[in-house]
mmCIF file of C-alpha atoms and ligand atoms in Angstrom:
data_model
loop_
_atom_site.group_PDB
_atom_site.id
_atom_site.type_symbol
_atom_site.label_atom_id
_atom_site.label_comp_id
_atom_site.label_asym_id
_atom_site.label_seq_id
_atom_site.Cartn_x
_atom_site.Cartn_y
_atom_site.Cartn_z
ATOM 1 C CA UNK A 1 -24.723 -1.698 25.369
ATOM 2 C CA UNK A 2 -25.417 2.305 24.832
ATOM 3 C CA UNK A 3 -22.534 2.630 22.493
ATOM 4 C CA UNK A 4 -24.299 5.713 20.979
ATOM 5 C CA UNK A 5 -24.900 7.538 23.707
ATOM 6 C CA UNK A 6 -22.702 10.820 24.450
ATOM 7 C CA UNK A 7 -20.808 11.365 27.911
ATOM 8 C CA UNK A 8 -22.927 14.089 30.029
ATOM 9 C CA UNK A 9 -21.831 17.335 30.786
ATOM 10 C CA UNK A 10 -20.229 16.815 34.550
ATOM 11 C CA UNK A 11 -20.756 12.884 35.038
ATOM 12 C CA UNK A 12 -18.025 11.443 36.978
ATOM 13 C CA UNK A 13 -16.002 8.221 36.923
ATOM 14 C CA UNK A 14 -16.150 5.849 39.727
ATOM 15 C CA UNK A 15 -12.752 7.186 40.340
ATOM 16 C CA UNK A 16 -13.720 10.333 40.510
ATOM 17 C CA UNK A 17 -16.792 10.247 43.328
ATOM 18 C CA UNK A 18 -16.380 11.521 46.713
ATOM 19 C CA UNK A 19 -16.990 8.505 49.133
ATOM 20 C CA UNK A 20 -20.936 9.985 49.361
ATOM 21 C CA UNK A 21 -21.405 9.942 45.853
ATOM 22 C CA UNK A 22 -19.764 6.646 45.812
ATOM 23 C CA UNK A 23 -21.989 4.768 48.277
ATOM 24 C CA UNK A 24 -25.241 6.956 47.137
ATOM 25 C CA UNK A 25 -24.360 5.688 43.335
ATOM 26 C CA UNK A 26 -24.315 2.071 45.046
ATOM 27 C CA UNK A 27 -27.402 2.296 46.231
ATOM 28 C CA UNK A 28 -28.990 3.480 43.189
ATOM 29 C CA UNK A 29 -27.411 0.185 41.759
ATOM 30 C CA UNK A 30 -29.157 -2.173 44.424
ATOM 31 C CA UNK A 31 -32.242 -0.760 43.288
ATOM 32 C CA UNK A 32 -32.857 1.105 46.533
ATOM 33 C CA UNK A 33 -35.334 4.648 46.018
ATOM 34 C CA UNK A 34 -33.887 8.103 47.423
ATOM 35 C CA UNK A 35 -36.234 9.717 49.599
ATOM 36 C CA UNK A 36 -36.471 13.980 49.819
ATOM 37 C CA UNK A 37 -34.859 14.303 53.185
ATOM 38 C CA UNK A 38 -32.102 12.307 52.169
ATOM 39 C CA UNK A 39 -28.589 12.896 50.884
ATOM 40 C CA UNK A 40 -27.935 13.467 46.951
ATOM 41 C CA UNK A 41 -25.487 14.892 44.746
ATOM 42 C CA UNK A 42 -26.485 18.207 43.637
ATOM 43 C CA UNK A 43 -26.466 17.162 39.595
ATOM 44 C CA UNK A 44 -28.953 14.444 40.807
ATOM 45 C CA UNK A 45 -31.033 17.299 42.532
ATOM 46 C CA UNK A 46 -31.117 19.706 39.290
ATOM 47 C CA UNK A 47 -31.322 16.696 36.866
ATOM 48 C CA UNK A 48 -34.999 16.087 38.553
ATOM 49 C CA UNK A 49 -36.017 19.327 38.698
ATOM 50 C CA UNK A 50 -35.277 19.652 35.275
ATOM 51 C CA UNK A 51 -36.795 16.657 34.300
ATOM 52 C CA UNK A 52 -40.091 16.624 36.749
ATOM 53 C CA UNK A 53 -40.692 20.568 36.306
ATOM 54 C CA UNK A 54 -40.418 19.958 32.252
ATOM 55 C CA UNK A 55 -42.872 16.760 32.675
ATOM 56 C CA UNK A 56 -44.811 18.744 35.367
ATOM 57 C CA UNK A 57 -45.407 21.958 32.415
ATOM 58 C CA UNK A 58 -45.664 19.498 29.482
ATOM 59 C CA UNK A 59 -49.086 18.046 31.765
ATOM 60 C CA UNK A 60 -50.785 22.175 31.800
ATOM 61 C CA UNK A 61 -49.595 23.373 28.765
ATOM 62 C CA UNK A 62 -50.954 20.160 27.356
ATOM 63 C CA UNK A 63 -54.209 20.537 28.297
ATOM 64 C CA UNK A 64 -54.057 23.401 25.784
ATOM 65 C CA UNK A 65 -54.349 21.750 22.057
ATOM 66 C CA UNK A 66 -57.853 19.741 23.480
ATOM 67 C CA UNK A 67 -59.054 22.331 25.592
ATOM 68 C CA UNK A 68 -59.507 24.271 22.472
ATOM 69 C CA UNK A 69 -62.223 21.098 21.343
ATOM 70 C CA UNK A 70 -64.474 21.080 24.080
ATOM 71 C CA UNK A 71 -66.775 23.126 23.164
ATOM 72 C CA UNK A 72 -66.743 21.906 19.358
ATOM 73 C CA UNK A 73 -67.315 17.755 20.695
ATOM 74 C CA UNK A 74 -69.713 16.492 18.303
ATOM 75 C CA UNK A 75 -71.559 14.613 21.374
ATOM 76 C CA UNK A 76 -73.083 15.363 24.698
ATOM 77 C CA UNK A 77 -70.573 11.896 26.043
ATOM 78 C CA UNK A 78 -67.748 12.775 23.694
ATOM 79 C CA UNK A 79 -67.582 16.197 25.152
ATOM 80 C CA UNK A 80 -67.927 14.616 28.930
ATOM 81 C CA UNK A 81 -65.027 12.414 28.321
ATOM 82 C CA UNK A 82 -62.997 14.670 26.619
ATOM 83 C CA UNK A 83 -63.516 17.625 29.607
ATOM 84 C CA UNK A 84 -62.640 14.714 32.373
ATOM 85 C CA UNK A 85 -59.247 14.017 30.429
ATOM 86 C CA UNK A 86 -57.968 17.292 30.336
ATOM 87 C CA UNK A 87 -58.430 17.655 33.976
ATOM 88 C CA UNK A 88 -56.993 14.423 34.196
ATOM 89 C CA UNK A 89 -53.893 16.314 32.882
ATOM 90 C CA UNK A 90 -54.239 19.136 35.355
ATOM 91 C CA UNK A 91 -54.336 16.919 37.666
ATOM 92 C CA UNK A 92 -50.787 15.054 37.166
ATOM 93 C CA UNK A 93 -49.361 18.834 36.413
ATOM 94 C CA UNK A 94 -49.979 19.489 40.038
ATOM 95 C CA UNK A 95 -48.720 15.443 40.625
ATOM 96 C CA UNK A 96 -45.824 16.781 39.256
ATOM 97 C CA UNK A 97 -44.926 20.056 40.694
ATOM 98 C CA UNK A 98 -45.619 18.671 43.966
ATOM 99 C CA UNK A 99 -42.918 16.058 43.282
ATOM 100 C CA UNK A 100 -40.698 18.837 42.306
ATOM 101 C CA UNK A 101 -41.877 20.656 45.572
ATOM 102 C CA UNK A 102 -39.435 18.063 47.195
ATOM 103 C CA UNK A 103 -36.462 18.532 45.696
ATOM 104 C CA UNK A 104 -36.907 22.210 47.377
ATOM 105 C CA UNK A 105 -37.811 24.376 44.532
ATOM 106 C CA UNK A 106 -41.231 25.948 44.872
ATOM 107 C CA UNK A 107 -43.929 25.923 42.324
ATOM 108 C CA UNK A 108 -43.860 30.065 41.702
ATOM 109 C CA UNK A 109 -40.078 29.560 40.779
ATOM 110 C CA UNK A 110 -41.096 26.930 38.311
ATOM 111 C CA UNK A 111 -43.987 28.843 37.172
ATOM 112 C CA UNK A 112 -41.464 31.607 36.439
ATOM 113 C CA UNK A 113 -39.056 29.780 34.832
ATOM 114 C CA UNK A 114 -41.867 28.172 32.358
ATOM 115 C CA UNK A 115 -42.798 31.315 31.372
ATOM 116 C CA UNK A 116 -39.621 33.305 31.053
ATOM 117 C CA UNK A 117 -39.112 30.677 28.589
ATOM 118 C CA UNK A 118 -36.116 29.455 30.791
ATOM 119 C CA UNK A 119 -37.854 25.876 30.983
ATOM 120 C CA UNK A 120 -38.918 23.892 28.328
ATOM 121 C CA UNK A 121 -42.549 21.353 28.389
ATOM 122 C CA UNK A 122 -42.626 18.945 25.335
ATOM 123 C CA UNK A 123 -42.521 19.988 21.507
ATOM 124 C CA UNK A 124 -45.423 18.442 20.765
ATOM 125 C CA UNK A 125 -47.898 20.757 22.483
ATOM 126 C CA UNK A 126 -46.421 23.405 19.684
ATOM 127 C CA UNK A 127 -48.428 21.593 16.854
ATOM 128 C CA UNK A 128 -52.236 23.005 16.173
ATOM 129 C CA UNK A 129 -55.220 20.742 16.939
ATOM 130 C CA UNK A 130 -57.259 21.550 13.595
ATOM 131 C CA UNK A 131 -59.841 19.068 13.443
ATOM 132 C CA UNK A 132 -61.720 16.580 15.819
ATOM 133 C CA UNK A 133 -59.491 14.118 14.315
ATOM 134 C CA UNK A 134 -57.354 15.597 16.191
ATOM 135 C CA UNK A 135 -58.712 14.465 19.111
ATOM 136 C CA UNK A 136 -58.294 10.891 18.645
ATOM 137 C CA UNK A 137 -54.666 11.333 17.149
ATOM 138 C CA UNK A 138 -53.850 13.145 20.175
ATOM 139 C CA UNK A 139 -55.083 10.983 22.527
ATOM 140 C CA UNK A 140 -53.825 7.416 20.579
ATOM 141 C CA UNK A 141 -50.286 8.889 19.614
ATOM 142 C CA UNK A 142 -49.369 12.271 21.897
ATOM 143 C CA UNK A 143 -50.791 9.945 25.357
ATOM 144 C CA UNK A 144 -49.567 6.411 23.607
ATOM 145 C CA UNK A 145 -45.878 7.778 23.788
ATOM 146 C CA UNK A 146 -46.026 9.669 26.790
ATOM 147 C CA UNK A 147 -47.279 5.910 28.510
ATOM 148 C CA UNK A 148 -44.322 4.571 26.231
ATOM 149 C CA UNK A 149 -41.721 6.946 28.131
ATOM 150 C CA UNK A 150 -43.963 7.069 31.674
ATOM 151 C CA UNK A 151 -44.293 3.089 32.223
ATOM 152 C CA UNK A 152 -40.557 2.715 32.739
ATOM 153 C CA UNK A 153 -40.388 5.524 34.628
ATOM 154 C CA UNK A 154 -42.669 4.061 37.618
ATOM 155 C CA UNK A 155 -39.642 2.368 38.289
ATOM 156 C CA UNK A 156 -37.388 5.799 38.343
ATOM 157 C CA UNK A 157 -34.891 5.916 41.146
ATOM 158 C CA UNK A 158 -36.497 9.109 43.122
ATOM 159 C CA UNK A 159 -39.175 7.973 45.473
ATOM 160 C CA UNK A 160 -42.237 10.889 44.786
ATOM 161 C CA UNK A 161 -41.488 11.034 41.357
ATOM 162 C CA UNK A 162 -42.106 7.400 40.699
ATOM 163 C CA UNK A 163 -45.264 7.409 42.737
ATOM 164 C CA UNK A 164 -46.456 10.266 41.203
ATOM 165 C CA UNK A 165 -45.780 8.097 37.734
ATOM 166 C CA UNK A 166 -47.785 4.686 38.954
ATOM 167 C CA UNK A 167 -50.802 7.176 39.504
ATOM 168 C CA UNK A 168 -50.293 9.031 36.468
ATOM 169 C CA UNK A 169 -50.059 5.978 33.859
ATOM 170 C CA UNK A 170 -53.399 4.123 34.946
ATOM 171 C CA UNK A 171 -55.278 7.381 33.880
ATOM 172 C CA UNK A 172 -53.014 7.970 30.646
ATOM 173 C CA UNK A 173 -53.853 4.383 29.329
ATOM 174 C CA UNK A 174 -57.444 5.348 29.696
ATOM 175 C CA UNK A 175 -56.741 8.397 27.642
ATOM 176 C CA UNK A 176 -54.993 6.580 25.192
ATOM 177 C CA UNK A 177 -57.733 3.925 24.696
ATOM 178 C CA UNK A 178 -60.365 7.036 24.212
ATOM 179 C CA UNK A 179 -57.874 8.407 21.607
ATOM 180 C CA UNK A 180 -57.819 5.157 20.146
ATOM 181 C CA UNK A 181 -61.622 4.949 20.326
ATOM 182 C CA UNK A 182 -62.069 8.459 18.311
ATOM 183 C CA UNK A 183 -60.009 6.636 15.471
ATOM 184 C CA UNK A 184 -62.174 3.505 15.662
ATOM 185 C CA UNK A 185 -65.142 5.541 14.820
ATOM 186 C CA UNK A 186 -63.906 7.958 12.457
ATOM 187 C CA UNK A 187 -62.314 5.326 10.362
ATOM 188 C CA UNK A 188 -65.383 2.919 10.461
ATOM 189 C CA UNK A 189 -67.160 6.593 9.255
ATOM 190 C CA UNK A 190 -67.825 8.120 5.535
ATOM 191 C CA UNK A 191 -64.661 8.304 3.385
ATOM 192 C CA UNK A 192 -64.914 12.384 4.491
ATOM 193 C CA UNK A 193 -64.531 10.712 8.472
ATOM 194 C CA UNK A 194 -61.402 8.164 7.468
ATOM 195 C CA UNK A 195 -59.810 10.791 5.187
ATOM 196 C CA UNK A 196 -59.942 13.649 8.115
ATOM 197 C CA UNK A 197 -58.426 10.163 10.203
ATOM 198 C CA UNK A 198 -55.434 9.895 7.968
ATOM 199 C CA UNK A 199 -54.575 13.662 7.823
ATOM 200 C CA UNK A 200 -54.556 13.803 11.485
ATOM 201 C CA UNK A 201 -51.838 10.341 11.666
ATOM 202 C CA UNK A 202 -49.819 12.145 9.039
ATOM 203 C CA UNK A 203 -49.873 15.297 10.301
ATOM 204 C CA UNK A 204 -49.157 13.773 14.225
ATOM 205 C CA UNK A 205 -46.613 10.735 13.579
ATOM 206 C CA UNK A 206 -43.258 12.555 13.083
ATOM 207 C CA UNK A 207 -44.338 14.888 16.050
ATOM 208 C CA UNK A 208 -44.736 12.228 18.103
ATOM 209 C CA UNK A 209 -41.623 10.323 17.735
ATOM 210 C CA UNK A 210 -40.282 13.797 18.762
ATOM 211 C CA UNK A 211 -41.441 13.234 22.094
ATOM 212 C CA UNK A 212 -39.041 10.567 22.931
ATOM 213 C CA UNK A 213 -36.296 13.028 22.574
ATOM 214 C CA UNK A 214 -33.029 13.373 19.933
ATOM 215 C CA UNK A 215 -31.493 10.608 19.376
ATOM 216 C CA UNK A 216 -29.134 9.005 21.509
ATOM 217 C CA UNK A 217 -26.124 10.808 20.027
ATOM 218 C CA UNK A 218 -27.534 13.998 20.330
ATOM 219 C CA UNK A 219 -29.164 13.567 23.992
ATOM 220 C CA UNK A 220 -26.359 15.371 26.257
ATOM 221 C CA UNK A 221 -28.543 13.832 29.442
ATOM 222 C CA UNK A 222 -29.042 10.366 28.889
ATOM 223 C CA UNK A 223 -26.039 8.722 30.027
ATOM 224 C CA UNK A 224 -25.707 9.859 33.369
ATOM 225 C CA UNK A 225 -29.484 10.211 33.339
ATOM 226 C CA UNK A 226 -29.464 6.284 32.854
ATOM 227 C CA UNK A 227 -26.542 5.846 35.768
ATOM 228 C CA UNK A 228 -28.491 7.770 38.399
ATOM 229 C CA UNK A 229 -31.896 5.417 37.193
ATOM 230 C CA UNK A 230 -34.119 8.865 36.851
ATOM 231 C CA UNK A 231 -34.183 7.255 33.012
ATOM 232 C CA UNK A 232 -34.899 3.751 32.420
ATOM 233 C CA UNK A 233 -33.944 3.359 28.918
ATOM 234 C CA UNK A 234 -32.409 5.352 26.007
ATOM 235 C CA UNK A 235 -34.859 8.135 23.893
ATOM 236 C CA UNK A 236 -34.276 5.813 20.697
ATOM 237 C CA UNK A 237 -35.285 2.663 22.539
ATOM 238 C CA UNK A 238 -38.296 4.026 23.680
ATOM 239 C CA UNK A 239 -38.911 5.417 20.036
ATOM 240 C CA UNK A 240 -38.330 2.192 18.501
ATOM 241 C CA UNK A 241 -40.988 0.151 21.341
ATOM 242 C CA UNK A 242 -43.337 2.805 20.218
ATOM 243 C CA UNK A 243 -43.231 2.544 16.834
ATOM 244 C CA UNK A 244 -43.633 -1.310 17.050
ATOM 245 C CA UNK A 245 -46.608 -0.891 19.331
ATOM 246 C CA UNK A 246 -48.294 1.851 16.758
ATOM 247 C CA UNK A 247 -47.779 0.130 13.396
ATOM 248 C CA UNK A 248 -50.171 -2.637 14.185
ATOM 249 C CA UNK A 249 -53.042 -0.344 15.251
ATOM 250 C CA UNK A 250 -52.544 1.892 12.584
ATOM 251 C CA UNK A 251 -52.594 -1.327 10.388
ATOM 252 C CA UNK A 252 -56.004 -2.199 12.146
ATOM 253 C CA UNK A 253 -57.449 1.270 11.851
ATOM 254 C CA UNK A 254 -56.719 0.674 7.417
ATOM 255 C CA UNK A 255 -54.683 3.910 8.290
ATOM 256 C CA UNK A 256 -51.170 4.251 6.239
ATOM 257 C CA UNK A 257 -48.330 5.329 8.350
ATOM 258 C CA UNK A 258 -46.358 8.919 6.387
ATOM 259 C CA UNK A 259 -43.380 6.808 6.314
ATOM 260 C CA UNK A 260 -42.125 5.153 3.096
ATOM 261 C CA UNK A 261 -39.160 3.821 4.752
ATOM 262 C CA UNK A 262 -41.232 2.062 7.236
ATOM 263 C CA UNK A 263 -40.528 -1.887 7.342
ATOM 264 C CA UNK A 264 -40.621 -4.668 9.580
ATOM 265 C CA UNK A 265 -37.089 -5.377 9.934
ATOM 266 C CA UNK A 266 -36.842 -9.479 10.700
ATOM 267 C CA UNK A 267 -33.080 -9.476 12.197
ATOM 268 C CA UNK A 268 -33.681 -6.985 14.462
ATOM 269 C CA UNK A 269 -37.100 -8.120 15.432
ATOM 270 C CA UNK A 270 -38.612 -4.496 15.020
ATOM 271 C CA UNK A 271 -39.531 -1.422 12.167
ATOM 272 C CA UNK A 272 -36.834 0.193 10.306
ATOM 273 C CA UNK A 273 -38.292 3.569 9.883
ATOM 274 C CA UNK A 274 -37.400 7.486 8.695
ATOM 275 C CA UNK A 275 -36.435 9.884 11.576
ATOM 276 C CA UNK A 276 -38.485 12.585 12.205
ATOM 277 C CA UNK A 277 -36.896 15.748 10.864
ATOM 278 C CA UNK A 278 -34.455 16.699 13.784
ATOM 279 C CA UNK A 279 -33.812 20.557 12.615
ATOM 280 C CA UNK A 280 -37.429 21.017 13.128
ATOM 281 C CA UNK A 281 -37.358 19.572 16.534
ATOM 282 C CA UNK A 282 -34.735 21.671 17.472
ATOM 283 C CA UNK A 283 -36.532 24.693 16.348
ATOM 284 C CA UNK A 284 -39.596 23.581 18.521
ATOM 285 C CA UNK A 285 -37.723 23.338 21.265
ATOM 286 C CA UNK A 286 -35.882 26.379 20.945
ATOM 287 C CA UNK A 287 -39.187 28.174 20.865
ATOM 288 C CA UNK A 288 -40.046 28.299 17.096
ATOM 289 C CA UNK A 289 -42.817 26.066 16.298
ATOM 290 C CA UNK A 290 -46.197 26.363 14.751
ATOM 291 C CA UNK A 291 -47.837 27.312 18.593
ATOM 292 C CA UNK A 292 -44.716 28.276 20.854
ATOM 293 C CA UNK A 293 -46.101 31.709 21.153
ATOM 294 C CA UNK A 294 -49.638 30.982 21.337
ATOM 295 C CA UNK A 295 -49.370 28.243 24.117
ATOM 296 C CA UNK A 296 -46.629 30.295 26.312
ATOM 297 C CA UNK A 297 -48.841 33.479 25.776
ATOM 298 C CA UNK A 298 -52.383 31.582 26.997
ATOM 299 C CA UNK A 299 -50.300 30.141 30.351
ATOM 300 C CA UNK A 300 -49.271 33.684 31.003
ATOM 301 C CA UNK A 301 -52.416 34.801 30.808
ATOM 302 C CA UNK A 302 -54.265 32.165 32.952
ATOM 303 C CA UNK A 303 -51.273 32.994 35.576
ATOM 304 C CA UNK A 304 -52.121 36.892 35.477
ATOM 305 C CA UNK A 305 -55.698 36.745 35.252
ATOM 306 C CA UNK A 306 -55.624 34.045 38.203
ATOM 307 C CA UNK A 307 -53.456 36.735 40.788
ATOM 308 C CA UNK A 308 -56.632 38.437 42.427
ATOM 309 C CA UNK A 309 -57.482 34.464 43.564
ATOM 310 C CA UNK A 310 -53.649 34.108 44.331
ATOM 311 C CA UNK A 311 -54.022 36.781 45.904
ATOM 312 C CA UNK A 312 -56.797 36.412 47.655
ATOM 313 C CA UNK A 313 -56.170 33.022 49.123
ATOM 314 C CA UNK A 314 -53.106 34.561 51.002
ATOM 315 C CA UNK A 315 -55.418 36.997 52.431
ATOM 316 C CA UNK A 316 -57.645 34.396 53.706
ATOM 317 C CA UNK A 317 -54.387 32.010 54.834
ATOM 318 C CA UNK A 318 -53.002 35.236 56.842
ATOM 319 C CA UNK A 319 -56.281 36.020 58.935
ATOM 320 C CA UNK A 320 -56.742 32.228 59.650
ATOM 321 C CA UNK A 321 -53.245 32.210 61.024
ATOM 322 C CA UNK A 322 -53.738 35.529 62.894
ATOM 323 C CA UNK A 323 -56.893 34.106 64.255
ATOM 324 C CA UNK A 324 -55.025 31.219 65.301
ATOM 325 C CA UNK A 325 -52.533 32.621 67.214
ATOM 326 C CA UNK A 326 -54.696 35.457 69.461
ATOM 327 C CA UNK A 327 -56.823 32.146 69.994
ATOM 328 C CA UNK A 328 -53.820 30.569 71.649
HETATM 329 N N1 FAQ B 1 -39.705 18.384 23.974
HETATM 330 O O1 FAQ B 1 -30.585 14.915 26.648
HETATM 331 P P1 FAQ B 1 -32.001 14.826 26.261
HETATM 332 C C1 FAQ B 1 -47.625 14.059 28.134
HETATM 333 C C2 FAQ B 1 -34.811 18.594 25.472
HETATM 334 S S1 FAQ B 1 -46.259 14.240 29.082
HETATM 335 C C3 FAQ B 1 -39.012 19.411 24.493
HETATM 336 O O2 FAQ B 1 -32.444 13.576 25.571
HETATM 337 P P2 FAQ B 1 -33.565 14.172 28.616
HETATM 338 C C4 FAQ B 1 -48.943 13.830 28.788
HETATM 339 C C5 FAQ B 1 -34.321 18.204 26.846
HETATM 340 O O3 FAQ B 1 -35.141 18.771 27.875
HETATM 341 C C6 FAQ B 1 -44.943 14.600 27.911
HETATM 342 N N2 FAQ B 1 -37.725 19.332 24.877
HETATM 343 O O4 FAQ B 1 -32.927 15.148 27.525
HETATM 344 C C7 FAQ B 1 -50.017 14.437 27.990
HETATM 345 C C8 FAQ B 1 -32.918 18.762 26.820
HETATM 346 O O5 FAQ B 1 -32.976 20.185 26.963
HETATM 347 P P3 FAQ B 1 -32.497 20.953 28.383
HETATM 348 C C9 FAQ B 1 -43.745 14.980 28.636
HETATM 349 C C10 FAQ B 1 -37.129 18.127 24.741
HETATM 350 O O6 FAQ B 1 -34.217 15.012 29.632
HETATM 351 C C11 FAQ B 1 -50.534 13.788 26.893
HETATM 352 C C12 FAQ B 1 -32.495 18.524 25.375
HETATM 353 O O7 FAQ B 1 -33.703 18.427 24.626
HETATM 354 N N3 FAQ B 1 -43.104 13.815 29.201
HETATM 355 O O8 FAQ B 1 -47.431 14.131 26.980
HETATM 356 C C13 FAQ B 1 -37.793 17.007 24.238
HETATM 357 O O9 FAQ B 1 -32.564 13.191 29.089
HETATM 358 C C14 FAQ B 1 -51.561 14.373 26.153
HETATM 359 C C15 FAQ B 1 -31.634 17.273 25.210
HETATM 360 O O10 FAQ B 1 -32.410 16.080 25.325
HETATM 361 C C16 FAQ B 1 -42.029 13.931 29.970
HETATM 362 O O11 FAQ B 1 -41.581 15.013 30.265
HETATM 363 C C17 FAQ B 1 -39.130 17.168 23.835
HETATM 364 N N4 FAQ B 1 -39.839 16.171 23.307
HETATM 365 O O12 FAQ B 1 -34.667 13.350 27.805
HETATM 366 C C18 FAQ B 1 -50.543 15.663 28.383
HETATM 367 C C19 FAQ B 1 -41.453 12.627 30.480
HETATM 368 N N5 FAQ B 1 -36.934 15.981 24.220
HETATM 369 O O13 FAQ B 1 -33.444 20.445 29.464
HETATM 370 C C20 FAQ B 1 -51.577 16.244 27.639
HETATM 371 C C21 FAQ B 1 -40.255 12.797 31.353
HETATM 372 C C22 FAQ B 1 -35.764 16.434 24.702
HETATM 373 O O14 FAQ B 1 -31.077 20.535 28.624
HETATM 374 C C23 FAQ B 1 -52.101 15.596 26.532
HETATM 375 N N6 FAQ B 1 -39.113 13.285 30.632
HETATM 376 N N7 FAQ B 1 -35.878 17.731 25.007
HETATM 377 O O15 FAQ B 1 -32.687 22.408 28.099
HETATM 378 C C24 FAQ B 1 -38.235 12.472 29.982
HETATM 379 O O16 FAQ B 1 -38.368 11.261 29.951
HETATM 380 C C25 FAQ B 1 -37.032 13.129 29.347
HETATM 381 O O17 FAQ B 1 -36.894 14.417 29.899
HETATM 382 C C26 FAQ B 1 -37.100 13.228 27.786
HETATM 383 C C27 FAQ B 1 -35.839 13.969 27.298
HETATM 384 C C28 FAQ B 1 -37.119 11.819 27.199
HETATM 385 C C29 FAQ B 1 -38.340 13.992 27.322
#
């Protein structure tokens, strides 16, 4: 069925598992979920923490592009809503790391490791935010996707992490829906509103079929990723669901989608449509986009300005223990 996808890097044949990988692979199969304390191969172990830490930082560092709106919300509610979804997005960050927390790596390793630039959070937080448009492309396309990908992944074979998703989708479809909303009013606007629309979708639609990842002969992870059930489908699967689910809104909005190519494709009950350009996405992720250094440089910030409270909360931990024990 995945005929495109590439073997990964260390996967093993059946014939090739120790008997504990062998039985822990069968009960991945039965659909059972792996708890923290118990047994798991090692690539299992790292293949989360890659995964959740990169999810974990894509959550903070994406608060960054709507952050910078805020203060520029053209209403009193717009700017309420738009403050409660961003900490929405701190919120699953911490979700996240907690998750990861687990798999015993500890946040401050993470932390380093984001911004050594030795872990990656997703390519799309690299693209500028220019107008308020923005806002609702962000929210109907960058949080549309990410439910695309996160729905599936409720069902993900590691116990915290697909808690951590079932709590994390029913706020992201309310932050799609108020993304959505944005484009609702803009387009129903002045022809300045709908045009400022449009530039935003064709400025935000290749980007966000970047999210799903390369495609599937390109994504080294995917197979063994799929055989361990931490992914639930294929990066160009997802891709394709999401670009069937978007077309018809866009359609709604009288938005055109930047894709000449694009056409409903009767056989194969879904949109033909162009790829996004992959040498750019590899340049994003290799720490070349339009924001890389921006966004890395504000989280380093935030984490150095923020070690006097660090700091101070270790204090105060330290003297409550020390109380503790002369009390005892
Ligand atoms: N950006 O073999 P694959 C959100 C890397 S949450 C950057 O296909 P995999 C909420 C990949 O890490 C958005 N890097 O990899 C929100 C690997 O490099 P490595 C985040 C990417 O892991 C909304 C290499 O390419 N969601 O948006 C990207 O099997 C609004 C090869 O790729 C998640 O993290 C990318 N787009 O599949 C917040 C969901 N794609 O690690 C604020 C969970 C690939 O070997 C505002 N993650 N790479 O150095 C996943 O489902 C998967 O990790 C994929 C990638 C699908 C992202």
């Amino acid at each position: 069925m995945y005929a495109q996808l590439v073997k990964s890097e260390g996967s093993k044949s059946r014939e090739e598992m120790t008997p504990e990988e062998l039985s822990f692979q069968d009960r991945i199969d039965r659909g059972e979920k792996v708890e923290p304390k118990e047994w798991m191969p090692e690539g299992y172990r790292k293949t989360l923490i890659r995964q959740i830490g990169q999810h974990a930082h894509s959550e903070i560092v994406g608060q960054l592009p709507e952050g910078n709106w805020i203060t520029r919300a053209p209403t009193l509610e717009r700017k309420a809503i738009l403050l409660a979804k961003v900490q929405d997005e701190a919120g699953h960050g911490l979700y996240l790391y907690s998750a990861a927390e687990t798999l015993g790596v500890s946040r401050d390793e993470l932390m380093e490791k984001l911004h050594s630039g030795n872990m990656k959070y997703s390519s799309i937080f690299n693209y500028p935010t220019l107008t308020w448009a923005d806002m609702g492309a962000v929210g109907w396309l960058v949080d549309g996707a990410a439910i695309m990908n996160q729905v599936p992944l409720q069902r993900t074979s590691y116990g915290p992490y697909s808690r951590a998703m079932i709590r994390i989708c029913k706020e992201e479809s309310f932050h799609q829906r108020q993304g959505y909303d944005i484009m609702m009013k803009m387009c129903a606007g002045t022809p300045e509103q709908k045009a400022m629309a449009q530039d935003a979708l064709n400025r935000f639609w290749y980007p966000a079929l970047m999210m799903f990842g390369p495609s599937d002969k390109d994504s080294i992870h995917s197979a063994q990723s799929m055989a361990w059930k931490i992914k639930m489908n294929t990066n160009d699967e997802l891709r394709q669901k999401f670009v069937d689910q978007t077309v018809p809104q866009a359609k709604y909005l009288g938005l055109t989608v930047p894709d000449e190519n694009l056409v409903w494709n009767e056989e194969k009950g879904g949109h033909d449509f162009s790829e996004p350009d992959w040498s750019e996405f590899f340049a994003v992720i290799a720490g070349n986009g339009p924001c890389n250094a921006e966004r890395l440089g504000a989280r380093v910030k935030a984490w150095d300005d923020g070690a006097w409270f660090r700091e101070g909360l270790m204090a105060h931990a330290d003297k409550a223990a020390a109380r503790r024990i002369a009390a005892e």
